[in-house]
CSV table of C-alpha atoms in Angstrom, one decimal:
chain,number,residue,atom,x,y,z
I,27,MET,CA,-8.3,52.9,38.5
I,28,LYS,CA,-10.2,51.8,35.7
I,29,LYS,CA,-8.4,54.6,33.7
I,30,ILE,CA,-5.1,53.5,35.0
I,31,LEU,CA,-5.7,49.9,34.3
I,32,LEU,CA,-7.0,50.5,30.7
I,33,SER,CA,-3.8,52.8,30.1
I,34,CYS,CA,-2.1,49.8,31.3
I,35,LEU,CA,-3.7,47.1,29.2
I,36,LEU,CA,-3.4,49.0,26.1
I,37,MET,CA,-0.1,49.6,26.4
I,38,CYS,CA,0.3,45.8,25.9
I,39,PHE,CA,-2.0,45.6,23.4
I,40,SER,CA,-0.7,43.4,20.7
I,41,SER,CA,-2.5,42.9,17.5
I,42,ILE,CA,-4.6,39.4,17.1
I,43,PHE,CA,-5.7,37.9,14.2
I,44,VAL,CA,-9.5,38.5,14.6
I,45,MET,CA,-12.8,37.0,13.8
I,46,ALA,CA,-13.2,38.7,10.3
I,47,GLN,CA,-10.8,36.3,8.7
I,48,ASN,CA,-12.0,32.8,9.5
I,49,ASP,CA,-12.7,29.6,8.2
I,50,MET,CA,-16.2,31.0,7.4
I,51,ASP,CA,-14.3,33.2,4.9
I,52,ALA,CA,-13.4,29.8,3.1
I,53,PHE,CA,-16.5,28.2,3.1
I,54,ARG,CA,-18.5,31.7,1.9
I,55,PHE,CA,-15.9,32.2,-1.1
I,56,SER,CA,-15.6,28.7,-2.3
I,57,GLN,CA,-19.1,28.2,-3.1
I,58,SER,CA,-21.1,28.9,-6.5
I,59,ASP,CA,-24.2,29.1,-7.5
I,60,TYR,CA,-24.4,30.0,-11.2
I,61,GLU,CA,-26.3,32.4,-12.6
I,62,GLY,CA,-26.1,33.9,-16.3
I,63,THR,CA,-28.7,34.3,-19.0
I,64,ALA,CA,-32.4,34.1,-18.7
I,65,ARG,CA,-32.1,30.3,-20.6
I,66,PHE,CA,-29.3,29.0,-18.7
I,67,MET,CA,-31.4,29.6,-15.5
I,68,GLY,CA,-34.9,29.1,-16.5
I,69,ALA,CA,-33.9,25.7,-17.6
I,70,GLY,CA,-32.0,24.6,-14.0
I,71,GLY,CA,-28.5,25.6,-15.2
I,72,ALA,CA,-28.5,21.8,-16.7
I,73,PHE,CA,-26.9,22.6,-19.9
I,74,SER,CA,-23.3,21.0,-19.5
I,75,ALA,CA,-24.1,18.5,-22.1
I,76,VAL,CA,-26.4,20.4,-24.3
I,77,GLY,CA,-23.8,23.3,-25.0
I,78,ALA,CA,-24.1,26.3,-27.6
I,79,GLU,CA,-25.2,28.2,-24.3
I,80,PHE,CA,-22.8,31.2,-23.0
I,81,SER,CA,-23.1,30.5,-19.5
I,82,ALA,CA,-22.7,26.8,-19.5
I,83,ILE,CA,-19.4,27.5,-20.7
I,84,ASN,CA,-18.5,28.8,-16.9
I,85,VAL,CA,-19.6,24.8,-15.9
I,86,ASN,CA,-18.5,23.0,-18.9
I,87,PRO,CA,-16.2,24.6,-21.5
I,88,ALA,CA,-17.0,22.3,-24.0
I,89,ALA,CA,-20.4,23.8,-24.3
I,90,ILE,CA,-18.6,26.7,-26.4
I,91,GLY,CA,-17.6,23.7,-29.0
I,92,VAL,CA,-21.3,23.3,-29.9
I,93,TYR,CA,-22.1,26.5,-31.3
I,94,LYS,CA,-22.6,26.4,-35.0
I,95,LYS,CA,-23.1,30.3,-35.4
I,96,SER,CA,-21.9,33.4,-33.5
I,97,GLU,CA,-23.7,35.0,-30.7
I,98,ILE,CA,-23.7,37.9,-28.2
I,99,THR,CA,-25.7,38.0,-25.3
I,100,PHE,CA,-26.4,40.7,-22.5
I,101,THR,CA,-28.5,40.1,-19.2
I,102,PRO,CA,-29.2,43.4,-18.4
I,103,ILE,CA,-32.5,42.6,-16.2
I,104,VAL,CA,-31.7,40.6,-13.1
I,105,VAL,CA,-34.3,41.4,-10.0
I,106,SER,CA,-34.0,39.8,-6.5
I,107,ILE,CA,-36.4,39.5,-3.9
I,108,TYR,CA,-35.1,38.2,-0.8
I,109,ASN,CA,-37.6,36.9,2.3
I,110,ASP,CA,-35.9,35.7,5.4
I,111,ASP,CA,-37.7,34.3,8.5
I,112,ALA,CA,-35.7,34.0,11.2
I,113,THR,CA,-36.9,31.6,14.7
I,114,TYR,CA,-34.5,32.6,17.8
I,115,MET,CA,-35.9,31.4,21.5
I,116,GLN,CA,-39.2,30.7,20.0
I,117,ARG,CA,-39.5,34.5,18.8
I,118,GLY,CA,-39.8,35.1,14.8
I,119,SER,CA,-38.7,37.8,12.7
I,120,SER,CA,-39.2,38.2,9.2
I,121,THR,CA,-37.3,41.1,6.5
I,122,SER,CA,-37.5,41.7,2.9
I,123,ASN,CA,-35.3,43.1,0.6
I,124,SER,CA,-34.7,43.2,-3.2
I,125,LYS,CA,-31.6,44.2,-5.4
I,126,TYR,CA,-30.9,45.1,-9.0
I,127,SER,CA,-28.0,43.2,-10.7
I,128,LEU,CA,-26.5,42.3,-14.0
I,129,SER,CA,-25.7,38.3,-14.3
I,130,ASN,CA,-24.1,38.0,-18.0
I,131,VAL,CA,-22.5,39.5,-20.8
I,132,GLY,CA,-21.0,37.2,-23.2
I,133,ALA,CA,-19.6,36.8,-27.1
I,134,VAL,CA,-18.6,33.6,-28.8
I,135,PHE,CA,-17.1,33.7,-32.5
I,136,ASN,CA,-17.7,30.6,-34.2
I,137,PHE,CA,-15.3,29.6,-37.3
I,138,GLY,CA,-15.6,27.2,-39.9
I,139,LEU,CA,-12.8,24.9,-41.1
I,140,LYS,CA,-12.3,23.1,-44.3
I,141,ASP,CA,-10.0,20.3,-44.8
I,142,ALA,CA,-9.3,20.3,-41.5
I,143,ALA,CA,-8.7,16.4,-40.6
I,144,GLY,CA,-12.4,16.2,-39.7
I,145,TRP,CA,-12.6,19.7,-37.2
I,146,ASN,CA,-15.8,21.4,-38.6
I,147,SER,CA,-14.9,24.7,-36.8
I,148,PHE,CA,-13.6,26.0,-33.4
I,149,GLN,CA,-14.9,28.7,-31.3
I,150,ILE,CA,-13.4,31.7,-29.1
I,151,GLY,CA,-15.6,33.2,-26.2
I,152,PHE,CA,-15.3,36.4,-24.1
I,153,GLY,CA,-17.5,37.8,-21.4
I,154,TYR,CA,-18.6,37.2,-17.6
I,155,ASN,CA,-21.1,35.4,-15.5
I,156,ARG,CA,-21.9,35.8,-11.7
I,157,THR,CA,-21.5,32.7,-10.2
I,158,TYR,CA,-22.4,33.7,-6.5
I,159,ASP,CA,-24.8,36.3,-5.4
I,160,TYR,CA,-23.9,37.9,-1.6
I,161,ASN,CA,-27.0,40.1,-1.4
I,162,ASN,CA,-29.3,39.8,1.7
I,163,ILE,CA,-30.8,41.1,4.8
I,164,TYR,CA,-32.0,38.9,8.1
I,165,ARG,CA,-33.0,40.0,11.6
I,166,ILE,CA,-32.6,37.9,14.7
I,167,GLU,CA,-34.4,38.6,18.0
I,168,GLY,CA,-35.4,36.8,21.1
I,169,TYR,CA,-35.3,36.5,24.7
I,170,SER,CA,-32.1,34.6,25.7
I,171,ASN,CA,-31.6,32.1,28.5
I,172,GLU,CA,-29.4,33.6,30.8
I,173,SER,CA,-26.6,34.2,28.1
I,174,SER,CA,-25.0,37.6,27.3
I,175,ARG,CA,-22.1,38.1,24.6
I,176,MET,CA,-20.4,39.0,27.6
I,177,ASP,CA,-20.3,35.7,28.7
I,178,PRO,CA,-17.6,34.2,26.6
I,179,ILE,CA,-15.4,37.5,26.8
I,180,VAL,CA,-15.5,37.4,30.9
I,181,ASP,CA,-14.6,33.5,30.7
I,182,ASN,CA,-11.8,33.5,28.0
I,183,LEU,CA,-10.1,36.8,30.0
I,184,ASN,CA,-10.5,34.8,33.6
I,185,ARG,CA,-9.2,31.7,31.8
I,186,GLN,CA,-5.9,33.8,30.1
I,187,PHE,CA,-5.4,36.2,33.3
I,188,ASN,CA,-2.0,37.5,32.0
I,189,SER,CA,-3.7,38.2,28.4
I,190,SER,CA,-4.0,41.9,27.0
I,191,LEU,CA,-7.0,43.2,26.0
I,192,SER,CA,-8.2,43.2,22.3
I,193,GLY,CA,-11.1,42.8,19.9
I,194,ILE,CA,-14.2,43.1,21.2
I,195,GLY,CA,-13.1,42.5,25.0
I,196,LYS,CA,-11.3,45.3,24.6
I,197,LEU,CA,-14.4,47.6,23.6
I,198,ALA,CA,-16.2,46.1,25.8
I,199,PHE,CA,-13.8,47.5,28.9
I,200,GLN,CA,-13.6,50.7,27.3
I,201,THR,CA,-17.3,51.1,27.4
I,202,TYR,CA,-17.5,49.5,31.2
I,203,MET,CA,-19.3,46.3,30.2
I,204,ILE,CA,-16.7,44.3,31.6
I,205,ASP,CA,-14.6,45.4,34.5
I,206,LEU,CA,-12.1,43.9,36.7
I,207,ASP,CA,-12.9,43.2,40.4
I,208,ALA,CA,-10.1,44.3,42.3
I,209,THR,CA,-11.2,41.9,45.4
I,210,THR,CA,-11.0,38.6,43.1
I,211,GLY,CA,-8.5,40.3,40.3
I,212,LEU,CA,-11.1,38.8,38.1
I,213,TYR,CA,-13.2,40.1,35.2
I,214,THR,CA,-17.2,40.5,35.3
I,215,SER,CA,-19.9,41.9,33.5
I,216,PRO,CA,-23.2,43.2,34.8
I,217,TYR,CA,-25.3,41.5,32.0
I,218,TYR,CA,-22.9,37.9,33.2
I,219,HIS,CA,-25.4,35.0,32.8
I,220,LYS,CA,-28.3,37.1,32.8
I,221,SER,CA,-31.4,36.8,30.6
I,222,LEU,CA,-31.4,39.7,28.0
I,223,ASN,CA,-33.5,40.9,24.7
I,224,GLN,CA,-31.1,40.1,22.0
I,225,LYS,CA,-31.0,41.3,18.7
I,226,MET,CA,-29.0,41.0,15.5
I,227,VAL,CA,-29.2,42.3,12.2
I,228,VAL,CA,-26.9,41.4,9.1
I,229,GLU,CA,-26.9,43.0,6.0
I,230,SER,CA,-24.4,41.7,3.2
I,231,SER,CA,-24.0,42.7,-0.7
I,232,GLY,CA,-21.8,42.0,-3.5
I,233,GLY,CA,-21.1,38.9,-5.6
I,234,ASN,CA,-18.4,36.9,-7.4
I,235,ASP,CA,-18.5,37.7,-10.9
I,236,GLU,CA,-16.1,35.5,-12.9
I,237,ILE,CA,-14.7,37.0,-16.1
I,238,ASN,CA,-13.5,34.8,-18.7
I,239,ILE,CA,-11.8,33.5,-21.9
I,240,SER,CA,-12.6,30.5,-23.4
I,241,PHE,CA,-12.0,28.5,-26.7
I,242,GLY,CA,-13.4,24.8,-28.1
I,243,GLY,CA,-13.6,23.1,-31.1
I,244,ASN,CA,-16.0,20.6,-33.0
I,245,TYR,CA,-14.6,17.3,-34.4
I,246,ASN,CA,-17.4,15.6,-36.9
I,247,ASP,CA,-20.3,16.7,-34.7
I,248,LYS,CA,-19.3,13.6,-32.5
I,249,LEU,CA,-16.8,15.5,-30.1
I,250,PHE,CA,-17.1,19.0,-28.6
I,251,ILE,CA,-14.0,20.2,-26.5
I,252,GLY,CA,-13.4,23.4,-24.8
I,253,ALA,CA,-11.3,25.0,-22.3
I,254,CYS,CA,-12.0,28.2,-20.4
I,255,LEU,CA,-9.4,30.7,-18.3
I,256,GLY,CA,-11.5,32.0,-15.5
I,257,VAL,CA,-10.8,35.1,-13.4
I,258,PRO,CA,-13.5,35.4,-10.7
I,259,VAL,CA,-13.8,39.1,-9.1
I,260,ILE,CA,-15.3,39.1,-5.4
I,261,THR,CA,-16.9,42.1,-4.1
I,262,TYR,CA,-18.3,41.3,-0.5
I,263,ASN,CA,-19.6,43.7,2.3
I,264,GLU,CA,-21.1,42.7,5.6
I,265,LYS,CA,-22.7,44.9,8.2
I,266,THR,CA,-24.0,43.4,11.5
I,267,ARG,CA,-25.4,45.4,14.5
I,268,PHE,CA,-26.1,43.2,17.6
I,269,TYR,CA,-28.1,45.0,20.4
I,270,GLU,CA,-28.7,43.5,24.1
I,271,THR,CA,-30.9,45.3,26.9
I,272,ASP,CA,-32.7,44.0,30.2
I,273,PRO,CA,-36.0,43.9,30.0
I,274,LEU,CA,-36.5,45.0,33.4
I,275,LYS,CA,-34.8,48.5,33.1
I,276,ASN,CA,-34.6,48.6,37.2
I,277,THR,CA,-32.6,45.3,37.9
I,278,TYR,CA,-29.4,46.8,37.2
I,279,ALA,CA,-30.2,50.2,38.3
I,280,TYR,CA,-27.1,50.4,40.4
I,281,TYR,CA,-24.9,50.0,37.6
I,282,ASP,CA,-27.6,52.5,35.3
I,283,TYR,CA,-26.7,50.6,32.4
I,284,ASP,CA,-29.8,50.2,29.9
I,285,ASN,CA,-28.4,49.0,26.9
I,286,TYR,CA,-25.0,48.5,24.5
I,287,GLU,CA,-24.4,48.0,20.8
I,288,ILE,CA,-21.8,46.2,18.8
I,289,TYR,CA,-21.3,47.4,15.1
I,290,GLU,CA,-19.4,45.2,12.8
I,291,SER,CA,-18.1,45.7,9.3
I,292,LEU,CA,-16.2,43.6,6.7
I,293,ARG,CA,-15.1,44.8,3.4
I,294,VAL,CA,-13.6,41.9,1.2
I,295,ARG,CA,-12.1,42.6,-2.3
I,296,THR,CA,-9.9,39.9,-4.4
I,297,THR,CA,-9.0,38.5,-7.8
I,298,GLY,CA,-8.0,34.9,-8.6
I,299,VAL,CA,-7.9,32.8,-11.5
I,300,ASN,CA,-8.8,29.3,-12.5
I,301,PHE,CA,-9.0,26.9,-14.9
I,302,LYS,CA,-11.6,24.9,-16.5
I,303,VAL,CA,-11.7,21.7,-19.5
I,304,GLY,CA,-14.3,20.0,-20.9
I,305,VAL,CA,-15.8,17.5,-23.3
I,306,ILE,CA,-19.0,16.3,-24.4
I,307,TYR,CA,-19.7,13.1,-27.0
I,308,GLN,CA,-22.4,12.8,-28.9
I,309,PRO,CA,-22.4,8.8,-29.7
I,310,VAL,CA,-25.9,9.1,-31.2
I,311,ASP,CA,-28.0,11.8,-32.7
I,312,PHE,CA,-30.4,12.1,-29.4
I,313,LEU,CA,-27.7,11.6,-26.7
I,314,ARG,CA,-24.6,13.7,-25.3
I,315,ILE,CA,-22.8,13.2,-22.4
I,316,GLY,CA,-20.4,15.8,-21.0
I,317,VAL,CA,-17.6,15.8,-18.6
I,318,ALA,CA,-15.8,18.6,-17.1
I,319,PHE,CA,-13.2,19.6,-14.3
I,320,HIS,CA,-12.3,23.0,-12.7
I,321,THR,CA,-8.9,23.5,-11.0
I,322,PRO,CA,-9.0,25.2,-7.7
I,323,THR,CA,-9.3,28.8,-7.5
I,324,TYR,CA,-6.4,30.8,-6.2
I,325,TYR,CA,-6.6,34.2,-4.8
I,326,GLU,CA,-3.1,35.4,-4.4
I,327,LYS,CA,-4.6,38.3,-2.3
I,328,VAL,CA,-7.7,38.2,-0.2
I,329,LYS,CA,-8.0,42.3,1.2
I,330,ASN,CA,-10.1,42.3,4.2
I,331,THR,CA,-11.0,45.2,6.2
I,332,TYR,CA,-12.8,44.8,9.4
I,333,SER,CA,-13.9,47.4,12.2
I,334,GLN,CA,-15.7,47.0,15.2
I,335,GLU,CA,-17.6,49.9,17.1
I,336,MET,CA,-19.2,49.6,20.8
I,337,ASN,CA,-21.2,52.0,22.8
I,338,THR,CA,-23.3,51.8,26.6
I,339,HIS,CA,-26.5,53.6,27.1
I,340,TYR,CA,-27.1,54.3,30.4
I,341,LEU,CA,-30.5,54.8,31.9
I,342,SER,CA,-29.6,58.6,33.0
I,343,GLY,CA,-29.8,59.2,29.3
I,344,GLY,CA,-25.7,59.2,28.7
I,345,GLU,CA,-23.6,57.3,27.0
I,346,SER,CA,-20.1,56.1,26.9
I,347,GLY,CA,-18.9,57.2,24.1
I,348,VAL,CA,-18.0,55.3,20.5
I,349,PHE,CA,-15.0,52.9,20.6
I,350,THR,CA,-13.6,51.6,17.5
I,351,ASN,CA,-11.3,48.9,16.7
I,352,ASP,CA,-9.9,48.6,13.3
I,353,TYR,CA,-8.1,45.8,11.2
I,354,LYS,CA,-6.3,44.9,7.8
I,355,MET,CA,-5.0,41.9,6.7
I,356,ASN,CA,-4.2,40.3,3.4
I,357,TYR,CA,-4.4,36.8,2.8
I,358,THR,CA,-4.3,33.8,0.4
I,359,LEU,CA,-7.0,31.5,-0.3
I,360,THR,CA,-7.1,28.3,-2.7
I,361,THR,CA,-11.1,27.1,-3.0
I,362,PRO,CA,-11.5,23.3,-3.7
I,363,LEU,CA,-11.5,21.7,-7.3
I,364,ARG,CA,-15.0,20.6,-8.9
I,365,ALA,CA,-16.1,17.8,-10.9
I,366,ILE,CA,-19.2,17.7,-13.2
I,367,GLY,CA,-20.7,15.1,-14.9
I,368,SER,CA,-24.0,15.2,-17.4
I,369,VAL,CA,-26.3,13.9,-20.1
I,370,ALA,CA,-28.4,15.4,-22.2
I,371,PHE,CA,-31.4,13.7,-24.3
I,372,LEU,CA,-32.1,15.5,-27.7
I,373,ILE,CA,-35.6,15.2,-29.3
I,374,LYS,CA,-36.0,15.9,-33.0
I,375,LYS,CA,-34.5,18.8,-32.1
I,376,ARG,CA,-37.3,20.5,-30.9
I,377,ALA,CA,-36.5,19.7,-27.3
I,378,PHE,CA,-34.0,18.1,-24.6
I,379,VAL,CA,-34.2,17.1,-21.6
I,380,SER,CA,-30.8,17.2,-19.2
I,381,ALA,CA,-29.4,16.1,-15.7
I,382,GLU,CA,-25.9,17.0,-14.6
I,383,TYR,CA,-24.0,16.3,-11.0
I,384,GLU,CA,-21.5,18.3,-9.4
I,385,TYR,CA,-19.1,17.5,-6.6
I,386,SER,CA,-16.7,19.7,-4.7
I,387,GLY,CA,-15.3,19.2,-1.1
I,388,TYR,CA,-15.3,22.6,1.3
I,389,ASN,CA,-12.6,20.8,3.4
I,390,MET,CA,-9.9,21.3,0.4
I,391,ALA,CA,-9.9,24.9,0.8
I,392,LYS,CA,-7.1,26.2,2.3
I,393,MET,CA,-5.9,29.6,3.9
I,394,THR,CA,-2.4,30.9,4.2
I,395,ALA,CA,-0.4,34.6,4.8
I,396,ASN,CA,3.2,35.4,5.4
I,397,ASP,CA,2.6,36.8,8.9
I,398,TYR,CA,0.0,34.5,10.2
I,399,ASP,CA,0.0,30.7,10.2
I,400,PHE,CA,-3.6,29.8,9.6
I,401,VAL,CA,-3.5,26.8,11.7
I,402,GLU,CA,-6.6,26.9,13.7
I,403,GLU,CA,-8.7,28.1,10.8
I,404,ASN,CA,-7.6,25.4,8.1
I,405,ASP,CA,-8.2,22.8,10.8
I,406,ALA,CA,-11.7,24.1,11.7
I,407,ILE,CA,-12.3,24.2,7.6
I,408,GLN,CA,-11.1,20.2,7.8
I,409,GLN,CA,-13.7,19.6,10.9
I,410,LYS,CA,-16.5,21.6,9.9
I,411,TYR,CA,-16.9,21.3,6.2
I,412,GLY,CA,-17.3,18.3,4.0
I,413,ALA,CA,-18.2,16.9,0.1
I,414,CYS,CA,-21.2,18.9,-1.5
I,415,HIS,CA,-23.3,17.6,-4.2
I,416,LYS,CA,-25.2,19.4,-6.9
I,417,VAL,CA,-27.8,18.1,-8.7
I,418,ARG,CA,-29.3,20.2,-11.8
I,419,VAL,CA,-32.1,18.7,-13.9
I,420,GLY,CA,-34.0,20.9,-16.9
I,421,ALA,CA,-36.1,21.1,-19.9
I,422,GLU,CA,-36.9,23.1,-23.2
I,423,VAL,CA,-39.4,22.8,-26.1
I,424,TYR,CA,-40.0,24.4,-28.8
I,425,VAL,CA,-43.6,24.9,-28.8
I,426,THR,CA,-43.7,26.9,-32.4
I,427,ASN,CA,-40.9,27.6,-34.6
I,428,ILE,CA,-39.8,30.8,-32.8
I,429,PHE,CA,-41.3,30.4,-29.3
I,430,LEU,CA,-39.5,28.4,-26.4
I,431,LEU,CA,-40.9,27.2,-22.9
I,432,ARG,CA,-38.3,26.0,-20.1
I,433,ALA,CA,-38.2,24.2,-16.7
I,434,GLY,CA,-35.7,23.2,-14.1
I,435,TYR,CA,-34.7,22.2,-10.6
I,436,ASN,CA,-31.6,22.5,-9.0
I,437,TYR,CA,-30.7,20.7,-5.8
I,438,LYS,CA,-27.3,21.5,-3.5
I,439,SER,CA,-26.7,19.3,-0.3
I,440,SER,CA,-25.3,21.0,2.5
I,441,GLY,CA,-21.3,21.9,2.8
I,442,TYR,CA,-21.2,21.4,6.2
I,443,LYS,CA,-20.4,18.0,7.6
I,444,VAL,CA,-23.1,15.8,9.1
I,445,ASN,CA,-21.8,15.9,12.7
I,446,ASN,CA,-21.5,19.9,12.7
I,447,GLY,CA,-25.2,20.3,13.2
I,448,ASN,CA,-25.8,22.9,10.7
I,449,SER,CA,-26.8,22.7,6.9
I,450,ASP,CA,-27.0,25.0,4.3
I,451,ALA,CA,-28.7,22.6,1.7
I,452,SER,CA,-31.0,24.9,-0.9
I,453,HIS,CA,-33.2,23.6,-3.6
I,454,SER,CA,-34.1,25.8,-6.4
I,455,ALA,CA,-37.1,25.6,-9.1
I,456,SER,CA,-37.4,27.5,-12.4
I,457,ALA,CA,-39.6,28.6,-15.4
I,458,GLY,CA,-39.2,30.6,-18.5
I,459,PHE,CA,-39.9,31.1,-22.1
I,460,GLY,CA,-37.8,32.8,-25.3
I,461,PHE,CA,-38.2,34.1,-28.7
I,462,ARG,CA,-35.5,32.8,-31.1
I,463,THR,CA,-35.5,33.9,-34.8
I,464,LYS,CA,-32.7,33.2,-36.9
I,465,HIS,CA,-30.6,36.3,-35.8
I,466,PHE,CA,-32.1,37.5,-33.0
I,467,LEU,CA,-33.5,36.2,-29.3
I,468,PHE,CA,-35.1,37.1,-26.4
I,469,ASP,CA,-35.6,35.2,-23.2
I,470,VAL,CA,-37.1,35.6,-19.7
I,471,ALA,CA,-36.9,33.2,-16.7
I,472,TYR,CA,-38.2,33.1,-13.2
I,473,VAL,CA,-36.4,31.5,-10.4
I,474,PHE,CA,-37.6,30.3,-7.0
I,475,LYS,CA,-34.7,29.6,-4.2
I,476,THR,CA,-35.1,28.4,-0.8
I,477,LYS,CA,-32.5,27.6,1.9
I,478,SER,CA,-32.5,27.0,5.7
I,479,GLU,CA,-29.4,27.6,8.1
I,480,LYS,CA,-28.8,27.9,11.7
I,481,MET,CA,-27.2,31.0,13.0
I,482,TRP,CA,-25.4,31.7,16.2
I,483,LEU,CA,-25.6,35.3,17.9
I,484,TYR,CA,-22.0,34.7,19.2
I,485,ASP,CA,-19.9,31.7,20.3
I,486,SER,CA,-22.1,28.2,20.1
I,487,ASP,CA,-20.9,27.2,23.4
I,488,TYR,CA,-23.2,29.9,25.2
I,489,VAL,CA,-26.1,30.6,23.1
I,490,ASP,CA,-28.7,28.2,21.1
I,491,PRO,CA,-28.7,28.7,17.3
I,492,ALA,CA,-31.3,30.8,15.5
I,493,SER,CA,-32.8,28.9,12.3
I,494,VAL,CA,-33.0,31.3,9.2
I,495,LYS,CA,-34.8,30.5,6.6
I,496,THR,CA,-34.3,32.4,3.1
I,497,ASN,CA,-36.3,32.5,0.0
I,498,THR,CA,-35.2,34.3,-3.1
I,499,HIS,CA,-37.5,35.5,-6.1
I,500,ARG,CA,-35.4,36.1,-9.3
I,501,ILE,CA,-36.7,37.4,-12.6
I,502,VAL,CA,-34.2,37.5,-15.4
I,503,ALA,CA,-33.9,38.8,-19.3
I,504,THR,CA,-31.7,38.4,-21.7
I,505,LEU,CA,-31.3,40.0,-25.4
I,506,GLY,CA,-28.9,38.5,-27.8
I,507,CYS,CA,-28.0,38.2,-31.6
I,508,LYS,CA,-26.9,35.8,-33.8
I,509,PHE,CA,-24.9,35.9,-36.8
């Protein structure tokens, strides 16, 4: 009987827009956490008003106008160590992993001008910086309080009696974790409203690497201007394993169920474009003030490939077999604009202290597609996300004529609205040193970042959130030459 029902339901199966593409995509790909050279990261990335630093061009393009020489930088060593601690239903779990990556390659060419009505020079730059790192692994496990991932599936199907099975509901039916009661005509599950051992492991990888072409100018060593065309390239991969089992193996012996597993895989590839403009003004020798604006980034085609697999294991030792759903969809994403203000105090060409503020509103992100209206997702963006405020401070000092020390601090406020009940605020502290001669440079930095966020294993109306704290340790080294 069940096979007959399944065949009928599969015949009327219609493709739907699944959770692979939702408001979280817009939130994830709208964020920035600038990386780059070791000098930039060691001083907290607070170079918007200081200038003459390649990674700063990505924040304030006017930084290119401060260059007095041509320069090439390469950051071949970025070692990141991620430590995650999760707490779910009073149970803790920890994971650690490490990744190696590149965060910067850049070249700036300075051209002096003569008899150019006050313009001392102009500059052209090419290269790339990583603007966000998606690498991480975390594990959540605990004992649910009369809740199962099958609960929202069963309830939704029973509320929409005539709807066809799709997504996880389809897989749950194929693996016998939900069934149709012949007497009541309603769906049910052996795990419905049961207390179970639950575990979820999420592994993500990739980054947002922005290629840029920039140009700028220096007017009388007082006014520095710049513009930058950015081409961000996003590579994002996420693999999730969800597991539920009955801790008392004989509780559901009638059904012969031991556990089930759900595997989900998300692969995203896209390339976008944005434009940035900036100004740095130096009214007196010891002070620089900077302002920059970033247009929204426009991703014409976000290519998503999403798959789900599910199978059930039985006490008798068998399994239901692996059933799979695959979805592909392309959509357009527009991320929020950004505004940055900064100030730097220069101390006798031997040191600087700088600070900057950045604003962006994640609720301004928007998703569109030719074959899907994204009404629910764009409404969710408006309701869940809000203004994000970032503060960066940094300092650098020449200890000798060639040896420098640096330190910095970053704070990023939560991108969620207060009434959302979640927060992804983060704090970063950094330190570094460098050697700079007339023609060569070598810099090293250490950055520590901590962030806490709530995660839901499934529908937040059915399960309490887990708290996940991520501590990231990053070591960066940069080589370069000046000419």
